[in-house]
PDB file of N, CA, C and O in Angstrom:
ATOM      1  N   UNK K 117       8.063  11.530   3.554  1.00 94.00           N
ATOM      2  CA  UNK K 117       7.083  10.490   3.863  1.00 94.00           C
ATOM      3  C   UNK K 117       7.226  10.077   5.335  1.00 94.00           C
ATOM      4  O   UNK K 117       8.315  10.067   5.883  1.00 94.00           O
ATOM      5  N   UNK K 118       6.074   9.752   5.914  1.00 96.00           N
ATOM      6  CA  UNK K 118       6.069   9.242   7.282  1.00 96.00           C
ATOM      7  C   UNK K 118       5.339   7.906   7.301  1.00 96.00           C
ATOM      8  O   UNK K 118       4.587   7.588   6.382  1.00 96.00           O
ATOM      9  N   UNK K 119       5.587   7.136   8.338  1.00 97.00           N
ATOM     10  CA  UNK K 119       4.958   5.830   8.483  1.00 97.00           C
ATOM     11  C   UNK K 119       3.893   5.912   9.572  1.00 97.00           C
ATOM     12  O   UNK K 119       4.150   6.408  10.661  1.00 97.00           O
ATOM     13  N   UNK K 120       2.696   5.416   9.229  1.00 98.00           N
ATOM     14  CA  UNK K 120       1.581   5.393  10.173  1.00 98.00           C
ATOM     15  C   UNK K 120       0.949   4.016  10.153  1.00 98.00           C
ATOM     16  O   UNK K 120       1.278   3.183   9.310  1.00 98.00           O
ATOM     17  N   UNK K 121       0.006   3.803  11.046  1.00 98.00           N
ATOM     18  CA  UNK K 121      -0.756   2.556  11.082  1.00 98.00           C
ATOM     19  C   UNK K 121      -2.221   2.895  10.843  1.00 98.00           C
ATOM     20  O   UNK K 121      -2.785   3.751  11.528  1.00 98.00           O
ATOM     21  N   UNK K 122      -2.822   2.246   9.840  1.00 97.00           N
ATOM     22  CA  UNK K 122      -4.245   2.442   9.535  1.00 97.00           C
ATOM     23  C   UNK K 122      -4.937   1.091   9.681  1.00 97.00           C
ATOM     24  O   UNK K 122      -4.632   0.155   8.947  1.00 97.00           O
ATOM     25  N   UNK K 123      -5.819   0.998  10.660  1.00 97.00           N
ATOM     26  CA  UNK K 123      -6.525  -0.256  10.954  1.00 97.00           C
ATOM     27  C   UNK K 123      -5.550  -1.422  11.099  1.00 97.00           C
ATOM     28  O   UNK K 123      -5.788  -2.517  10.600  1.00 97.00           O
ATOM     29  N   UNK K 124      -4.431  -1.151  11.762  1.00 96.00           N
ATOM     30  CA  UNK K 124      -3.451  -2.189  12.053  1.00 96.00           C
ATOM     31  C   UNK K 124      -2.451  -2.476  10.953  1.00 96.00           C
ATOM     32  O   UNK K 124      -1.571  -3.312  11.126  1.00 96.00           O
ATOM     33  N   UNK K 125      -2.546  -1.782   9.820  1.00 97.00           N
ATOM     34  CA  UNK K 125      -1.622  -2.001   8.709  1.00 97.00           C
ATOM     35  C   UNK K 125      -0.736  -0.784   8.520  1.00 97.00           C
ATOM     36  O   UNK K 125      -1.209   0.353   8.531  1.00 97.00           O
ATOM     37  N   UNK K 126       0.554  -1.017   8.320  1.00 97.00           N
ATOM     38  CA  UNK K 126       1.508   0.055   8.118  1.00 97.00           C
ATOM     39  C   UNK K 126       1.311   0.695   6.749  1.00 97.00           C
ATOM     40  O   UNK K 126       1.080  -0.001   5.762  1.00 97.00           O
ATOM     41  N   UNK K 127       1.390   2.019   6.733  1.00 95.00           N
ATOM     42  CA  UNK K 127       1.201   2.753   5.488  1.00 95.00           C
ATOM     43  C   UNK K 127       2.114   3.979   5.488  1.00 95.00           C
ATOM     44  O   UNK K 127       2.402   4.534   6.536  1.00 95.00           O
ATOM     45  N   UNK K 128       2.541   4.400   4.296  1.00 96.00           N
ATOM     46  CA  UNK K 128       3.359   5.599   4.139  1.00 96.00           C
ATOM     47  C   UNK K 128       2.495   6.698   3.542  1.00 96.00           C
ATOM     48  O   UNK K 128       1.748   6.452   2.590  1.00 96.00           O
ATOM     49  N   UNK K 129       2.603   7.908   4.120  1.00 95.00           N
ATOM     50  CA  UNK K 129       1.874   9.057   3.594  1.00 95.00           C
ATOM     51  C   UNK K 129       2.800  10.270   3.607  1.00 95.00           C
ATOM     52  O   UNK K 129       3.861  10.243   4.240  1.00 95.00           O
ATOM     53  N   UNK K 130       2.391  11.340   2.946  1.00 95.00           N
ATOM     54  CA  UNK K 130       3.163  12.576   2.940  1.00 95.00           C
ATOM     55  C   UNK K 130       3.254  13.135   4.357  1.00 95.00           C
ATOM     56  O   UNK K 130       2.301  13.046   5.137  1.00 95.00           O
ATOM     57  N   UNK K 131       4.393  13.735   4.676  1.00 95.00           N
ATOM     58  CA  UNK K 131       4.613  14.266   6.022  1.00 95.00           C
ATOM     59  C   UNK K 131       3.628  15.369   6.380  1.00 95.00           C
ATOM     60  O   UNK K 131       3.364  15.597   7.557  1.00 95.00           O
ATOM     61  N   UNK K 132       3.071  16.043   5.397  1.00 95.00           N
ATOM     62  CA  UNK K 132       2.150  17.157   5.660  1.00 95.00           C
ATOM     63  C   UNK K 132       0.683  16.727   5.602  1.00 95.00           C
ATOM     64  O   UNK K 132      -0.217  17.572   5.637  1.00 95.00           O
ATOM     65  N   UNK K 133       0.407  15.438   5.544  1.00 96.00           N
ATOM     66  CA  UNK K 133      -0.955  14.934   5.346  1.00 96.00           C
ATOM     67  C   UNK K 133      -1.861  15.212   6.541  1.00 96.00           C
ATOM     68  O   UNK K 133      -1.444  15.148   7.696  1.00 96.00           O
ATOM     69  N   UNK K 134      -3.117  15.496   6.210  1.00 97.00           N
ATOM     70  CA  UNK K 134      -4.167  15.640   7.221  1.00 97.00           C
ATOM     71  C   UNK K 134      -5.060  14.404   7.154  1.00 97.00           C
ATOM     72  O   UNK K 134      -4.921  13.572   6.252  1.00 97.00           O
ATOM     73  N   UNK K 135      -5.996  14.307   8.081  1.00 97.00           N
ATOM     74  CA  UNK K 135      -6.949  13.204   8.054  1.00 97.00           C
ATOM     75  C   UNK K 135      -7.715  13.219   6.729  1.00 97.00           C
ATOM     76  O   UNK K 135      -7.898  12.177   6.095  1.00 97.00           O
ATOM     77  N   UNK K 136      -8.130  14.402   6.261  1.00 96.00           N
ATOM     78  CA  UNK K 136      -8.861  14.506   4.996  1.00 96.00           C
ATOM     79  C   UNK K 136      -8.008  14.016   3.825  1.00 96.00           C
ATOM     80  O   UNK K 136      -8.518  13.337   2.926  1.00 96.00           O
ATOM     81  N   UNK K 137      -6.712  14.327   3.827  1.00 96.00           N
ATOM     82  CA  UNK K 137      -5.822  13.855   2.755  1.00 96.00           C
ATOM     83  C   UNK K 137      -5.766  12.331   2.738  1.00 96.00           C
ATOM     84  O   UNK K 137      -5.823  11.707   1.678  1.00 96.00           O
ATOM     85  N   UNK K 138      -5.662  11.724   3.912  1.00 96.00           N
ATOM     86  CA  UNK K 138      -5.611  10.266   3.996  1.00 96.00           C
ATOM     87  C   UNK K 138      -6.915   9.652   3.504  1.00 96.00           C
ATOM     88  O   UNK K 138      -6.902   8.682   2.743  1.00 96.00           O
ATOM     89  N   UNK K 139      -8.042  10.201   3.923  1.00 96.00           N
ATOM     90  CA  UNK K 139      -9.337   9.668   3.490  1.00 96.00           C
ATOM     91  C   UNK K 139      -9.483   9.768   1.977  1.00 96.00           C
ATOM     92  O   UNK K 139     -10.006   8.849   1.341  1.00 96.00           O
ATOM     93  N   UNK K 140      -8.992  10.856   1.398  1.00 96.00           N
ATOM     94  CA  UNK K 140      -9.024  11.012  -0.056  1.00 96.00           C
ATOM     95  C   UNK K 140      -8.152   9.946  -0.716  1.00 96.00           C
ATOM     96  O   UNK K 140      -8.552   9.321  -1.700  1.00 96.00           O
ATOM     97  N   UNK K 141      -6.969   9.728  -0.177  1.00 94.00           N
ATOM     98  CA  UNK K 141      -6.052   8.714  -0.713  1.00 94.00           C
ATOM     99  C   UNK K 141      -6.654   7.312  -0.637  1.00 94.00           C
ATOM    100  O   UNK K 141      -6.467   6.490  -1.522  1.00 94.00           O
ATOM    101  N   UNK K 142      -7.412   7.064   0.417  1.00 94.00           N
ATOM    102  CA  UNK K 142      -8.050   5.758   0.606  1.00 94.00           C
ATOM    103  C   UNK K 142      -9.409   5.671  -0.096  1.00 94.00           C
ATOM    104  O   UNK K 142     -10.103   4.667   0.033  1.00 94.00           O
ATOM    105  N   UNK K 143      -9.775   6.727  -0.803  1.00 95.00           N
ATOM    106  CA  UNK K 143     -11.042   6.809  -1.541  1.00 95.00           C
ATOM    107  C   UNK K 143     -12.247   6.649  -0.609  1.00 95.00           C
ATOM    108  O   UNK K 143     -13.213   5.957  -0.920  1.00 95.00           O
ATOM    109  N   UNK K 144     -12.168   7.318   0.544  1.00 93.00           N
ATOM    110  CA  UNK K 144     -13.247   7.262   1.523  1.00 93.00           C
ATOM    111  C   UNK K 144     -13.940   8.614   1.687  1.00 93.00           C
ATOM    112  O   UNK K 144     -14.829   8.742   2.539  1.00 93.00           O
ATOM    113  N   UNK K 145     -13.552   9.639   0.908  1.00 87.00           N
ATOM    114  CA  UNK K 145     -14.182  10.953   0.985  1.00 87.00           C
ATOM    115  C   UNK K 145     -15.668  10.817   0.701  1.00 87.00           C
ATOM    116  O   UNK K 145     -16.072  10.118  -0.222  1.00 87.00           O
ATOM    117  N   UNK K 146     -16.488  11.464   1.502  1.00 84.00           N
ATOM    118  CA  UNK K 146     -17.925  11.472   1.270  1.00 84.00           C
ATOM    119  C   UNK K 146     -18.674  10.277   1.829  1.00 84.00           C
ATOM    120  O   UNK K 146     -19.893  10.257   1.819  1.00 84.00           O
ATOM    121  N   UNK K 147     -17.959   9.280   2.322  1.00 88.00           N
ATOM    122  CA  UNK K 147     -18.629   8.111   2.899  1.00 88.00           C
ATOM    123  C   UNK K 147     -18.886   8.355   4.381  1.00 88.00           C
ATOM    124  O   UNK K 147     -18.256   9.196   5.008  1.00 88.00           O
ATOM    125  N   UNK K 148     -19.830   7.618   4.916  1.00 91.00           N
ATOM    126  CA  UNK K 148     -20.135   7.728   6.346  1.00 91.00           C
ATOM    127  C   UNK K 148     -19.096   6.925   7.118  1.00 91.00           C
ATOM    128  O   UNK K 148     -19.101   5.696   7.089  1.00 91.00           O
ATOM    129  N   UNK K 149     -18.197   7.642   7.785  1.00 94.00           N
ATOM    130  CA  UNK K 149     -17.102   6.991   8.488  1.00 94.00           C
ATOM    131  C   UNK K 149     -16.891   7.613   9.861  1.00 94.00           C
ATOM    132  O   UNK K 149     -17.367   8.705  10.140  1.00 94.00           O
ATOM    133  N   UNK K 150     -16.160   6.892  10.681  1.00 96.00           N
ATOM    134  CA  UNK K 150     -15.674   7.407  11.962  1.00 96.00           C
ATOM    135  C   UNK K 150     -14.160   7.233  11.947  1.00 96.00           C
ATOM    136  O   UNK K 150     -13.653   6.197  11.507  1.00 96.00           O
ATOM    137  N   UNK K 151     -13.453   8.267  12.398  1.00 97.00           N
ATOM    138  CA  UNK K 151     -11.992   8.232  12.409  1.00 97.00           C
ATOM    139  C   UNK K 151     -11.498   8.442  13.838  1.00 97.00           C
ATOM    140  O   UNK K 151     -11.907   9.382  14.516  1.00 97.00           O
ATOM    141  N   UNK K 152     -10.608   7.558  14.253  1.00 98.00           N
ATOM    142  CA  UNK K 152      -9.967   7.680  15.554  1.00 98.00           C
ATOM    143  C   UNK K 152      -8.472   7.835  15.309  1.00 98.00           C
ATOM    144  O   UNK K 152      -7.866   7.020  14.608  1.00 98.00           O
ATOM    145  N   UNK K 153      -7.884   8.896  15.847  1.00 98.00           N
ATOM    146  CA  UNK K 153      -6.456   9.172  15.698  1.00 98.00           C
ATOM    147  C   UNK K 153      -5.805   9.090  17.070  1.00 98.00           C
ATOM    148  O   UNK K 153      -6.126   9.880  17.965  1.00 98.00           O
ATOM    149  N   UNK K 154      -4.927   8.128  17.247  1.00 97.00           N
ATOM    150  CA  UNK K 154      -4.238   7.918  18.519  1.00 97.00           C
ATOM    151  C   UNK K 154      -5.217   7.856  19.700  1.00 97.00           C
ATOM    152  O   UNK K 154      -4.999   8.449  20.750  1.00 97.00           O
ATOM    153  N   UNK K 155      -6.318   7.134  19.495  1.00 96.00           N
ATOM    154  CA  UNK K 155      -7.272   6.906  20.565  1.00 96.00           C
ATOM    155  C   UNK K 155      -8.307   8.001  20.758  1.00 96.00           C
ATOM    156  O   UNK K 155      -9.142   7.906  21.648  1.00 96.00           O
ATOM    157  N   UNK K 156      -8.264   9.052  19.934  1.00 96.00           N
ATOM    158  CA  UNK K 156      -9.209  10.166  20.048  1.00 96.00           C
ATOM    159  C   UNK K 156     -10.055  10.259  18.779  1.00 96.00           C
ATOM    160  O   UNK K 156      -9.513  10.262  17.673  1.00 96.00           O
ATOM    161  N   UNK K 157     -11.368  10.372  18.931  1.00 97.00           N
ATOM    162  CA  UNK K 157     -12.255  10.552  17.780  1.00 97.00           C
ATOM    163  C   UNK K 157     -11.975  11.914  17.157  1.00 97.00           C
ATOM    164  O   UNK K 157     -11.850  12.907  17.857  1.00 97.00           O
ATOM    165  N   UNK K 158     -11.879  11.944  15.826  1.00 97.00           N
ATOM    166  CA  UNK K 158     -11.689  13.202  15.100  1.00 97.00           C
ATOM    167  C   UNK K 158     -13.025  13.549  14.437  1.00 97.00           C
ATOM    168  O   UNK K 158     -13.466  12.843  13.535  1.00 97.00           O
ATOM    169  N   UNK K 159     -13.680  14.628  14.886  1.00 97.00           N
ATOM    170  CA  UNK K 159     -14.950  15.024  14.266  1.00 97.00           C
ATOM    171  C   UNK K 159     -14.764  15.338  12.786  1.00 97.00           C
ATOM    172  O   UNK K 159     -13.713  15.855  12.386  1.00 97.00           O
ATOM    173  N   UNK K 160     -15.777  15.047  11.989  1.00 94.00           N
ATOM    174  CA  UNK K 160     -15.705  15.284  10.549  1.00 94.00           C
ATOM    175  C   UNK K 160     -15.336  16.737  10.243  1.00 94.00           C
ATOM    176  O   UNK K 160     -14.576  16.999   9.316  1.00 94.00           O
ATOM    177  N   UNK K 161     -15.813  17.665  11.046  1.00 96.00           N
ATOM    178  CA  UNK K 161     -15.532  19.080  10.831  1.00 96.00           C
ATOM    179  C   UNK K 161     -14.053  19.428  11.000  1.00 96.00           C
ATOM    180  O   UNK K 161     -13.607  20.490  10.571  1.00 96.00           O
ATOM    181  N   UNK K 162     -13.272  18.513  11.592  1.00 97.00           N
ATOM    182  CA  UNK K 162     -11.855  18.763  11.829  1.00 97.00           C
ATOM    183  C   UNK K 162     -10.932  17.917  10.950  1.00 97.00           C
ATOM    184  O   UNK K 162      -9.712  18.009  11.070  1.00 97.00           O
ATOM    185  N   UNK K 163     -11.484  17.098  10.053  1.00 96.00           N
ATOM    186  CA  UNK K 163     -10.658  16.240   9.204  1.00 96.00           C
ATOM    187  C   UNK K 163      -9.647  17.040   8.392  1.00 96.00           C
ATOM    188  O   UNK K 163      -8.484  16.648   8.271  1.00 96.00           O
ATOM    189  N   UNK K 164     -10.066  18.171   7.809  1.00 96.00           N
ATOM    190  CA  UNK K 164      -9.186  18.952   6.929  1.00 96.00           C
ATOM    191  C   UNK K 164      -8.082  19.674   7.686  1.00 96.00           C
ATOM    192  O   UNK K 164      -7.059  20.038   7.086  1.00 96.00           O
ATOM    193  N   UNK K 165      -8.242  19.861   8.984  1.00 97.00           N
ATOM    194  CA  UNK K 165      -7.257  20.623   9.748  1.00 97.00           C
ATOM    195  C   UNK K 165      -6.477  19.780  10.757  1.00 97.00           C
ATOM    196  O   UNK K 165      -5.634  20.314  11.478  1.00 97.00           O
ATOM    197  N   UNK K 166      -6.743  18.486  10.802  1.00 97.00           N
ATOM    198  CA  UNK K 166      -6.054  17.618  11.760  1.00 97.00           C
ATOM    199  C   UNK K 166      -4.871  16.927  11.098  1.00 97.00           C
ATOM    200  O   UNK K 166      -5.048  16.078  10.223  1.00 97.00           O
ATOM    201  N   UNK K 167      -3.649  17.312  11.495  1.00 97.00           N
ATOM    202  CA  UNK K 167      -2.465  16.688  10.897  1.00 97.00           C
ATOM    203  C   UNK K 167      -2.247  15.279  11.448  1.00 97.00           C
ATOM    204  O   UNK K 167      -2.673  14.954  12.557  1.00 97.00           O
ATOM    205  N   UNK K 168      -1.562  14.474  10.647  1.00 97.00           N
ATOM    206  CA  UNK K 168      -1.202  13.120  11.062  1.00 97.00           C
ATOM    207  C   UNK K 168       0.315  13.091  11.223  1.00 97.00           C
ATOM    208  O   UNK K 168       1.038  13.401  10.282  1.00 97.00           O
ATOM    209  N   UNK K 169       0.781  12.733  12.384  1.00 95.00           N
ATOM    210  CA  UNK K 169       2.220  12.726  12.653  1.00 95.00           C
ATOM    211  C   UNK K 169       2.849  11.355  12.487  1.00 95.00           C
ATOM    212  O   UNK K 169       2.157  10.330  12.396  1.00 95.00           O
ATOM    213  N   UNK K 170       4.179  11.361  12.445  1.00 97.00           N
ATOM    214  CA  UNK K 170       4.962  10.129  12.348  1.00 97.00           C
ATOM    215  C   UNK K 170       4.538   9.156  13.439  1.00 97.00           C
ATOM    216  O   UNK K 170       4.409   9.527  14.598  1.00 97.00           O
ATOM    217  N   UNK K 171       4.295   7.914  13.057  1.00 97.00           N
ATOM    218  CA  UNK K 171       3.951   6.864  14.005  1.00 97.00           C
ATOM    219  C   UNK K 171       2.513   6.877  14.486  1.00 97.00           C
ATOM    220  O   UNK K 171       2.165   6.109  15.375  1.00 97.00           O
ATOM    221  N   UNK K 172       1.692   7.745  13.907  1.00 98.00           N
ATOM    222  CA  UNK K 172       0.291   7.841  14.325  1.00 98.00           C
ATOM    223  C   UNK K 172      -0.435   6.519  14.069  1.00 98.00           C
ATOM    224  O   UNK K 172      -0.112   5.772  13.156  1.00 98.00           O
ATOM    225  N   UNK K 173      -1.442   6.275  14.899  1.00 98.00           N
ATOM    226  CA  UNK K 173      -2.279   5.089  14.751  1.00 98.00           C
ATOM    227  C   UNK K 173      -3.704   5.549  14.498  1.00 98.00           C
ATOM    228  O   UNK K 173      -4.271   6.290  15.305  1.00 98.00           O
ATOM    229  N   UNK K 174      -4.260   5.135  13.348  1.00 98.00           N
ATOM    230  CA  UNK K 174      -5.626   5.507  13.001  1.00 98.00           C
ATOM    231  C   UNK K 174      -6.484   4.273  12.868  1.00 98.00           C
ATOM    232  O   UNK K 174      -6.036   3.233  12.381  1.00 98.00           O
ATOM    233  N   UNK K 175      -7.720   4.409  13.319  1.00 98.00           N
ATOM    234  CA  UNK K 175      -8.741   3.385  13.102  1.00 98.00           C
ATOM    235  C   UNK K 175      -9.852   4.070  12.318  1.00 98.00           C
ATOM    236  O   UNK K 175     -10.341   5.129  12.727  1.00 98.00           O
ATOM    237  N   UNK K 176     -10.220   3.506  11.185  1.00 97.00           N
ATOM    238  CA  UNK K 176     -11.255   4.069  10.342  1.00 97.00           C
ATOM    239  C   UNK K 176     -12.352   3.023  10.172  1.00 97.00           C
ATOM    240  O   UNK K 176     -12.089   1.903   9.756  1.00 97.00           O
ATOM    241  N   UNK K 177     -13.575   3.414  10.538  1.00 95.00           N
ATOM    242  CA  UNK K 177     -14.719   2.506  10.443  1.00 95.00           C
ATOM    243  C   UNK K 177     -15.695   3.099   9.437  1.00 95.00           C
ATOM    244  O   UNK K 177     -16.076   4.260   9.557  1.00 95.00           O
ATOM    245  N   UNK K 178     -16.097   2.293   8.453  1.00 89.00           N
ATOM    246  CA  UNK K 178     -17.048   2.710   7.444  1.00 89.00           C
ATOM    247  C   UNK K 178     -18.418   2.150   7.812  1.00 89.00           C
ATOM    248  O   UNK K 178     -18.561   0.954   8.035  1.00 89.00           O
ATOM    249  N   UNK K 179     -19.415   3.050   7.896  1.00 86.00           N
ATOM    250  CA  UNK K 179     -20.770   2.623   8.207  1.00 86.00           C
ATOM    251  C   UNK K 179     -21.372   1.893   6.995  1.00 86.00           C
ATOM    252  O   UNK K 179     -21.258   2.354   5.872  1.00 86.00           O
ATOM    253  N   UNK K 180     -21.993   0.756   7.250  1.00 81.00           N
ATOM    254  CA  UNK K 180     -22.605  -0.030   6.205  1.00 81.00           C
ATOM    255  C   UNK K 180     -24.093  -0.153   6.497  1.00 81.00           C
ATOM    256  O   UNK K 180     -24.470  -0.569   7.591  1.00 81.00           O
ATOM    257  N   UNK K 181     -24.923   0.229   5.552  1.00 76.00           N
ATOM    258  CA  UNK K 181     -26.371   0.138   5.741  1.00 76.00           C
ATOM    259  C   UNK K 181     -26.858  -1.273   5.481  1.00 76.00           C
ATOM    260  O   UNK K 181     -26.191  -2.085   4.849  1.00 76.00           O
ATOM    261  N   UNK K 182     -27.999  -1.566   5.949  1.00 71.00           N
ATOM    262  CA  UNK K 182     -28.565  -2.890   5.729  1.00 71.00           C
ATOM    263  C   UNK K 182     -29.667  -3.148   6.726  1.00 71.00           C
ATOM    264  O   UNK K 182     -29.955  -2.355   7.598  1.00 71.00           O
ATOM    265  N   UNK K 183     -30.226  -4.328   6.623  1.00 60.00           N
ATOM    266  CA  UNK K 183     -31.321  -4.594   7.547  1.00 60.00           C
ATOM    267  C   UNK K 183     -31.416  -5.997   7.935  1.00 60.00           C
ATOM    268  O   UNK K 183     -30.686  -6.858   7.920  1.00 60.00           O
TER     269      UNK K 183
END
């Protein structure tokens, strides 16, 4: 297990986790979101192949529709 920060909150995840694994764990798969890993935007096409390392900082924004 490694320790990361997600939207300012500390969280533990598997050492081999990718961005897609984290989104699945957070039940955000399939939602319209933006992910920033250590200050860099991670394109949706790279979620499954982008590893998350020890001490990583992620910001996840969920798009909300409305008018």
